[in-house]
Coordinates of C-alpha atoms in Angstrom, one line a residue:
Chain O
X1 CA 59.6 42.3 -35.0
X2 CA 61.0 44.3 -37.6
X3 CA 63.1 41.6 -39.6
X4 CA 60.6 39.4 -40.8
X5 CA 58.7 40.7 -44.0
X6 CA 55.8 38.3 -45.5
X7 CA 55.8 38.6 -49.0
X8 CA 53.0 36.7 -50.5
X9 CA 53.4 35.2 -54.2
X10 CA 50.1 34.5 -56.3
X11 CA 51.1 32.1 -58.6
X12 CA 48.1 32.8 -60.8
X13 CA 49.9 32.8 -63.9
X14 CA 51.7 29.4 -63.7
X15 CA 49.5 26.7 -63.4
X16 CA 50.4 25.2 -66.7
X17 CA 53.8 25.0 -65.3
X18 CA 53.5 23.6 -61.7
X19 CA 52.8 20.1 -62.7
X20 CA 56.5 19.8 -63.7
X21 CA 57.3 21.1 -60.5
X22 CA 59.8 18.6 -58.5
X23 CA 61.1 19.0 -54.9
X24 CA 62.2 21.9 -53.0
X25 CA 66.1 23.1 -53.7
X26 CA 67.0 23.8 -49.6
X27 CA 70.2 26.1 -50.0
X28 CA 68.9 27.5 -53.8
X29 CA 69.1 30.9 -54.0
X30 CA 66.0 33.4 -54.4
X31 CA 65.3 34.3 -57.7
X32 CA 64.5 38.0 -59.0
X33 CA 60.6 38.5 -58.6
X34 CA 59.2 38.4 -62.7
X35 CA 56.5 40.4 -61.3
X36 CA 53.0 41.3 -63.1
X37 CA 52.1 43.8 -59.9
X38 CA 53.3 44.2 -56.2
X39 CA 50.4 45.2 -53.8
X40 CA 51.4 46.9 -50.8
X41 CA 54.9 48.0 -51.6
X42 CA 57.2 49.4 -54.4
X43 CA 58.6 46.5 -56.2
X44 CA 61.1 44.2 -54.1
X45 CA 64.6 43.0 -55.2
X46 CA 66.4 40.2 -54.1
X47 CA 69.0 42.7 -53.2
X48 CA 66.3 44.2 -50.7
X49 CA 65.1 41.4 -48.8
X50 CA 69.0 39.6 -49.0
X51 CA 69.8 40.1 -45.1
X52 CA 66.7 39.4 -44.2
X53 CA 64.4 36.8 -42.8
X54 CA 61.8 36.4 -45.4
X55 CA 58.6 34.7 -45.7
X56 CA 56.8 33.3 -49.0
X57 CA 52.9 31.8 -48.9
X58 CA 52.1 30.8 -52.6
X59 CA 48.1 31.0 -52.9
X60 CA 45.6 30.8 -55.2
X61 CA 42.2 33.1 -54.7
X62 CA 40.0 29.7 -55.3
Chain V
X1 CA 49.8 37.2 -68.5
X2 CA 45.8 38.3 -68.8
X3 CA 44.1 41.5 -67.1
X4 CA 41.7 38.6 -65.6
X5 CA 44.0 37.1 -64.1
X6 CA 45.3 40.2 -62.0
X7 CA 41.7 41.2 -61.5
X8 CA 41.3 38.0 -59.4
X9 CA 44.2 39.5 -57.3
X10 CA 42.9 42.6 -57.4
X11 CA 39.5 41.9 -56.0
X12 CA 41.1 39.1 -53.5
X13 CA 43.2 42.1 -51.6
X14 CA 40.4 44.4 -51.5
X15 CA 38.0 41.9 -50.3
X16 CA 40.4 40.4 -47.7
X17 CA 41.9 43.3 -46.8
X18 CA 45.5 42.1 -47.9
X19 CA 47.6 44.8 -46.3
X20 CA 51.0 42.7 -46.4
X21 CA 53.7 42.9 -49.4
X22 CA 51.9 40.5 -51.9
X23 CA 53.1 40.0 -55.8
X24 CA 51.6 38.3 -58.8
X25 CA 54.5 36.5 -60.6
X26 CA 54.6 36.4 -64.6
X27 CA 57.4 33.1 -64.0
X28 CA 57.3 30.0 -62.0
X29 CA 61.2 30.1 -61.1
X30 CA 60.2 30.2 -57.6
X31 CA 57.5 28.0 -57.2
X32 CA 60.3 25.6 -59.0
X33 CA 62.5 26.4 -56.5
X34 CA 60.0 26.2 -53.6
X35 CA 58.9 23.0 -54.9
X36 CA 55.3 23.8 -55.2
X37 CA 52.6 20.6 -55.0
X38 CA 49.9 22.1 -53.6
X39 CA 48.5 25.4 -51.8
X40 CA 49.0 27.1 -49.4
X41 CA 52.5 26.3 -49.6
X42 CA 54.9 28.6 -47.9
X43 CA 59.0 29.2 -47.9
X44 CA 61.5 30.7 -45.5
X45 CA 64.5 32.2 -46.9
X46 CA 67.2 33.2 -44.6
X47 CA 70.4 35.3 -46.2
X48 CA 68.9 35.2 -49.6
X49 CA 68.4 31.5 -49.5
X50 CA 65.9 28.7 -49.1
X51 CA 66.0 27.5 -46.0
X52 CA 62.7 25.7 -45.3
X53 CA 59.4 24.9 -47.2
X54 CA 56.0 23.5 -46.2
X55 CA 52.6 24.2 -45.0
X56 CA 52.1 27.3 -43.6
X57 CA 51.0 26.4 -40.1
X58 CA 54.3 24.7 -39.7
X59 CA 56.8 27.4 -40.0
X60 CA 57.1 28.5 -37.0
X61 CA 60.7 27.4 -35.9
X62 CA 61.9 28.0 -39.2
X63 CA 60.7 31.5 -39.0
X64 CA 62.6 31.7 -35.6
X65 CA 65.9 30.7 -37.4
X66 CA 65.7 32.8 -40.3
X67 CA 65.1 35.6 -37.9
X68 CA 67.9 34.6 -35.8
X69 CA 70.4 35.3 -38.8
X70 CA 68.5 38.0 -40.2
X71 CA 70.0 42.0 -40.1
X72 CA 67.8 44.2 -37.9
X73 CA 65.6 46.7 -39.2
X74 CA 62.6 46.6 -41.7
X75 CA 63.4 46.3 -45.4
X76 CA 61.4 50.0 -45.6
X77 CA 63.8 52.9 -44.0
X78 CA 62.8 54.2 -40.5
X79 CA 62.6 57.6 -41.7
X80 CA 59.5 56.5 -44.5
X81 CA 57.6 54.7 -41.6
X82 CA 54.4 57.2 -41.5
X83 CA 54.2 57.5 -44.6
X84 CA 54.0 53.7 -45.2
X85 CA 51.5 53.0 -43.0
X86 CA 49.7 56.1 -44.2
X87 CA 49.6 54.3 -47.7
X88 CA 48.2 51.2 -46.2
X89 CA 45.8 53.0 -43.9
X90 CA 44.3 54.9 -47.4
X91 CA 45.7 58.3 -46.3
X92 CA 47.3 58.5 -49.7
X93 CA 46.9 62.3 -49.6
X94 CA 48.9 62.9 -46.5
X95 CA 51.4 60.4 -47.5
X96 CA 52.4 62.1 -50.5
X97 CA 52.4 65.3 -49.0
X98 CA 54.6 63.8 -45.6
X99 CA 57.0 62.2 -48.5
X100 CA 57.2 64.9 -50.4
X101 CA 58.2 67.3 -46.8
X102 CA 60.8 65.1 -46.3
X103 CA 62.5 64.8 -49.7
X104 CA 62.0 68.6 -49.2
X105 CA 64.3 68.4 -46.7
X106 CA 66.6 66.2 -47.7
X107 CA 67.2 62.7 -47.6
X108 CA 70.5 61.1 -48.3
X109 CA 71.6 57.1 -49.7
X110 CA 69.0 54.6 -48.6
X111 CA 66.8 56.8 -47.2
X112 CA 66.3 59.1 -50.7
X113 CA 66.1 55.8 -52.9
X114 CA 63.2 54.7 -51.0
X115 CA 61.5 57.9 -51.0
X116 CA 61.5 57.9 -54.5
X117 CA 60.5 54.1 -55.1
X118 CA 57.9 54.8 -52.3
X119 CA 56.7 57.8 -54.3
X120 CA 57.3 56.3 -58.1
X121 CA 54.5 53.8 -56.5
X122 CA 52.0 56.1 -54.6
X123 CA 51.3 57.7 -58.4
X124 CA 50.9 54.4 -60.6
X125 CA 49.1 53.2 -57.5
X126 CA 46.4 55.8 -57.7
X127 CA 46.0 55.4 -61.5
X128 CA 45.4 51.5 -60.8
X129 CA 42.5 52.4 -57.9
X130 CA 41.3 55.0 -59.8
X131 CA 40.5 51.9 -63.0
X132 CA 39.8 49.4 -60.1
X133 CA 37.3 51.7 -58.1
X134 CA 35.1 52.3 -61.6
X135 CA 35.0 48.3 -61.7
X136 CA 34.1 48.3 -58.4
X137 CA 31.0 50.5 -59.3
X138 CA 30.1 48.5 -61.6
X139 CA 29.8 45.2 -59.7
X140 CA 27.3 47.5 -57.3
X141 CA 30.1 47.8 -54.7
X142 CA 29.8 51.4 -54.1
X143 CA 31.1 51.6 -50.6
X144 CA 34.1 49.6 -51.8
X145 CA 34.8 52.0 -54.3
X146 CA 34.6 55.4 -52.8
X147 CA 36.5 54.0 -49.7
X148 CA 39.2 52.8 -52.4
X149 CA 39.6 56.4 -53.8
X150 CA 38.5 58.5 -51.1
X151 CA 42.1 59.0 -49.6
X152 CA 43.6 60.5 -52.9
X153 CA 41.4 63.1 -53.2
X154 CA 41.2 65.0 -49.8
X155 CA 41.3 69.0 -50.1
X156 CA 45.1 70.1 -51.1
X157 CA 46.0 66.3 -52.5
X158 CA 49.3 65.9 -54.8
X159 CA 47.8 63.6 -56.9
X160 CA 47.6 65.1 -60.1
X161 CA 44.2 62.6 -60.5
X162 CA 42.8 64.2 -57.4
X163 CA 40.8 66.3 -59.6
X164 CA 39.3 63.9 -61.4
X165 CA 38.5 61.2 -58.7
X166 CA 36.6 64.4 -56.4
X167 CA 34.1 64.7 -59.2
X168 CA 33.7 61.3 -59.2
X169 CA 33.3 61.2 -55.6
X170 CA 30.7 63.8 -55.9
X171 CA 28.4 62.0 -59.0
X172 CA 28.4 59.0 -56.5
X173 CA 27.1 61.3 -53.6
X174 CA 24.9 62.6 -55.8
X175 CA 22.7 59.8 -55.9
X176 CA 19.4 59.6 -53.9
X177 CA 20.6 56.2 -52.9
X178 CA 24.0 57.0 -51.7
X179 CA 23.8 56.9 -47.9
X180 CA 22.0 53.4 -48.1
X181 CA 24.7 52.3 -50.4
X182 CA 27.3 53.0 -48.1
X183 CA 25.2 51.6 -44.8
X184 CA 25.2 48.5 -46.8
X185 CA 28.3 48.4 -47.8
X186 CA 30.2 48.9 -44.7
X187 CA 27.8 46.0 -43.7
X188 CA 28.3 43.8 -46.8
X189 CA 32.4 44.1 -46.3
X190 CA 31.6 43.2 -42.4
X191 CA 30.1 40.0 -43.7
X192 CA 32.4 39.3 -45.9
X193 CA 35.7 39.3 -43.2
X194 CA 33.2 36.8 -40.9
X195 CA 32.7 34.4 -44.0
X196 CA 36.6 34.5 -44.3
X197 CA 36.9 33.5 -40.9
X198 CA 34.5 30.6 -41.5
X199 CA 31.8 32.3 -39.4
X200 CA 29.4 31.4 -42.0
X201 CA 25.8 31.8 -40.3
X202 CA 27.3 34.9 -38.7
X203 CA 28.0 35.8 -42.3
X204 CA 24.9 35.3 -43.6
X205 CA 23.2 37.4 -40.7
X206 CA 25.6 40.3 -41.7
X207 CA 24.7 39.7 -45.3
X208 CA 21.1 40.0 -44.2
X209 CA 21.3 43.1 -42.3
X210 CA 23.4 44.6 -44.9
X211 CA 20.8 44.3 -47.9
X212 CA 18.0 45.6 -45.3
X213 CA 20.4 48.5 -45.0
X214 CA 20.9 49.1 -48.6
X215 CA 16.9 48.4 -49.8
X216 CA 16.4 49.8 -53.2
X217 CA 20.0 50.3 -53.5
X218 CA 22.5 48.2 -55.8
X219 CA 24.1 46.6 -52.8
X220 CA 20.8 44.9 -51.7
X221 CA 21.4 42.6 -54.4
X222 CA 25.2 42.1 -53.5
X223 CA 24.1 41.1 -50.3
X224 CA 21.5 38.7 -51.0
X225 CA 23.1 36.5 -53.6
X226 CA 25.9 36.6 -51.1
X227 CA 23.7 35.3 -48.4
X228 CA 22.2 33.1 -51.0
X229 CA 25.6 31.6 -51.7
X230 CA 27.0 30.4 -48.7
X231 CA 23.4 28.6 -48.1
X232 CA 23.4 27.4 -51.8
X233 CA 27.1 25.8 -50.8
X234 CA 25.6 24.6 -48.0
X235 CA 28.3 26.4 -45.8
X236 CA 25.4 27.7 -42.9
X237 CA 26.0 25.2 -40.6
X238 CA 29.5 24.0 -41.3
X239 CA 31.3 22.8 -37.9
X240 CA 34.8 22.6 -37.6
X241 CA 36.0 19.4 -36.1
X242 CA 32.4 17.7 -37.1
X243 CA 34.0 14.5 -38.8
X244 CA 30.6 14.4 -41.4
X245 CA 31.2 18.5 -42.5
X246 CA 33.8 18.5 -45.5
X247 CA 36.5 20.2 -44.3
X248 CA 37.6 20.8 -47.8
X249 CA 34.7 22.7 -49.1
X250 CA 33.4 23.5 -45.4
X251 CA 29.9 22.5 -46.3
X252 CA 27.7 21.6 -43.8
X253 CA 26.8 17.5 -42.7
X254 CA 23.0 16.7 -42.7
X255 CA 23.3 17.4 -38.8
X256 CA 24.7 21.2 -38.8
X257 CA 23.4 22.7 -42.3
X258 CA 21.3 25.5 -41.5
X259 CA 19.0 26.3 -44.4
X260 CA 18.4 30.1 -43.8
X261 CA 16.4 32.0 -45.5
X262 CA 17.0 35.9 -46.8

């Protein structure tokens, strides 16, 4: 099962921002990762994950 | 952006165990996207788009879409497969030597771009372990720590740090209570995958057995405020499906809380 990568998003750094948050844009396209640090892996592009089937948890640690 | 914050992250993977792609985001253009109102929440994109959101329990079928559209293959080239899962495994040595055989040897397009990013990473990563696994010794979590680094500096390691991180390997053998630290230890880390699977009195046991290991040593004390904890929150006890245990906080009803003693 090869086409499925989990990429996991710690939102840590936006809380201040996610009460503004409204609903989900189906069809939106996937934004460049502004990333702090990737665990796991070299940095990811949109490019890279593109034709692939991709799935995001956003988590907090608490 | 604070160090703190990626610290959390940072002791979140090593406690867990994260061994899947996982990123700390400086923006919150995707959670806007994703439409964020609570965690976990989870996304499936399918040809660079969003094709589903929720919780994460739900996913399934949208998984099994996204899948059906998606292009075969791994993101990661089939060629740098070992060495990947060297890098997870903590055989940072041999991956770096196994990458650097086959760039040797010549890899072409795709293939030599990921090599490169795959090594570009392997060297900051070590600098970052290297800082984390000092932390880590620290916080008393001396089996943690030398487990962290251990892989980089095996005999004929690239790393130009490998140097460094031996003779740190070999003050922390040094000391008279090295052997109990790493008894506990491997214990302590055993306790603490059973509390993330909610096996809480199981935990505490494990927390138990792990300070007895480590007496004397600076992991006893890990141990026991761990125990201490999950019976302070009241989580010894705590029965899934019991409609009086809080399945928020996973304390324990009146009924189930077992008041354990360390």
């Amino acid at each position: 099962m090869n086409r499925f990568l989990p990429v996991t998003a710690a939102a840590l750094l936006a809380l201040p921002l996610l009460s503004g948050t409204g609903p989900a844009r189906i069809g939106g396209e996937m934004p460049e990762f502004q990333a702090v640090k990737w665990y796991n892996t070299p940095p990811l592009s949109v490019e890279d994950l593109r034709d692939k089937a991709v799935f995001v948890e956003v988590f907090r640690t608490w | 952006m604070t160090d703190e914050d990626v610290s959390l992250v940072d002791d979140f993977v090593a406690k867990y165990k994260v061994d899947h792609p996982l990123v700390v985001l400086s923006s919150s253009e995707l959670e806007e996207l994703i439409g964020v109102s609570g965690f976990p929440t989870s996304a499936v994109f399918s040809k660079g788009e969003l094709a589903w959101t929720g919780h994460p329990a739900s996913a399934g079928s949208a998984i099994d879409d996204a899948l059906g559209e998606a292009e075969k293959g791994s993101v990661y080239p089939k060629k740098l497969k070992k060495v990947r899962e060297q890098m997870l495994d903590g055989d940072h040595a041999d991956a770096l030597a196994d990458l650097r055989k086959l760039m040797e040897k010549g890899l072409e397009g795709r293939d030599a771009e990921w090599a490169q990013r795959i090594e570009e990473y392997m060297l900051a990563t070590c600098d970052r372990d290297f800082a984390s696994a000092k932390e880590e010794l620290q916080a008393g979590l001396v089996y943690r720590a030398v487990r962290r680094v251990e892989g980089y500096a095996s005999k004929d390691s690239a790393f130009p740090q490998a140097a460094d991180i031996a003779a740190w390997l070999a003050e922390r053998e040094a000391d008279p209570n090295f052997k109990k630290e790493i008894a506990g230890g491997e214990l302590y880390e055993e306790g603490l995958q059973l509390e993330k699977a909610g096996e809480y009195v199981d935990a505490f046991k494990t927390y138990k057995k792990a300070a007895k290991k480590g007496a004397g040593a600076r992991i006893e004390q890990v141990a026991v405020d761990a125990a201490g904890t999950l019976v302070t929150d009241r989580k010894t006890g705590y029965k899934d499906g019991c409609p009086n245990c809080d399945r928020g906080t996973h304390s324990a009803c009146a009924k189930h809380f077992e008041d354990l003693e360390i």
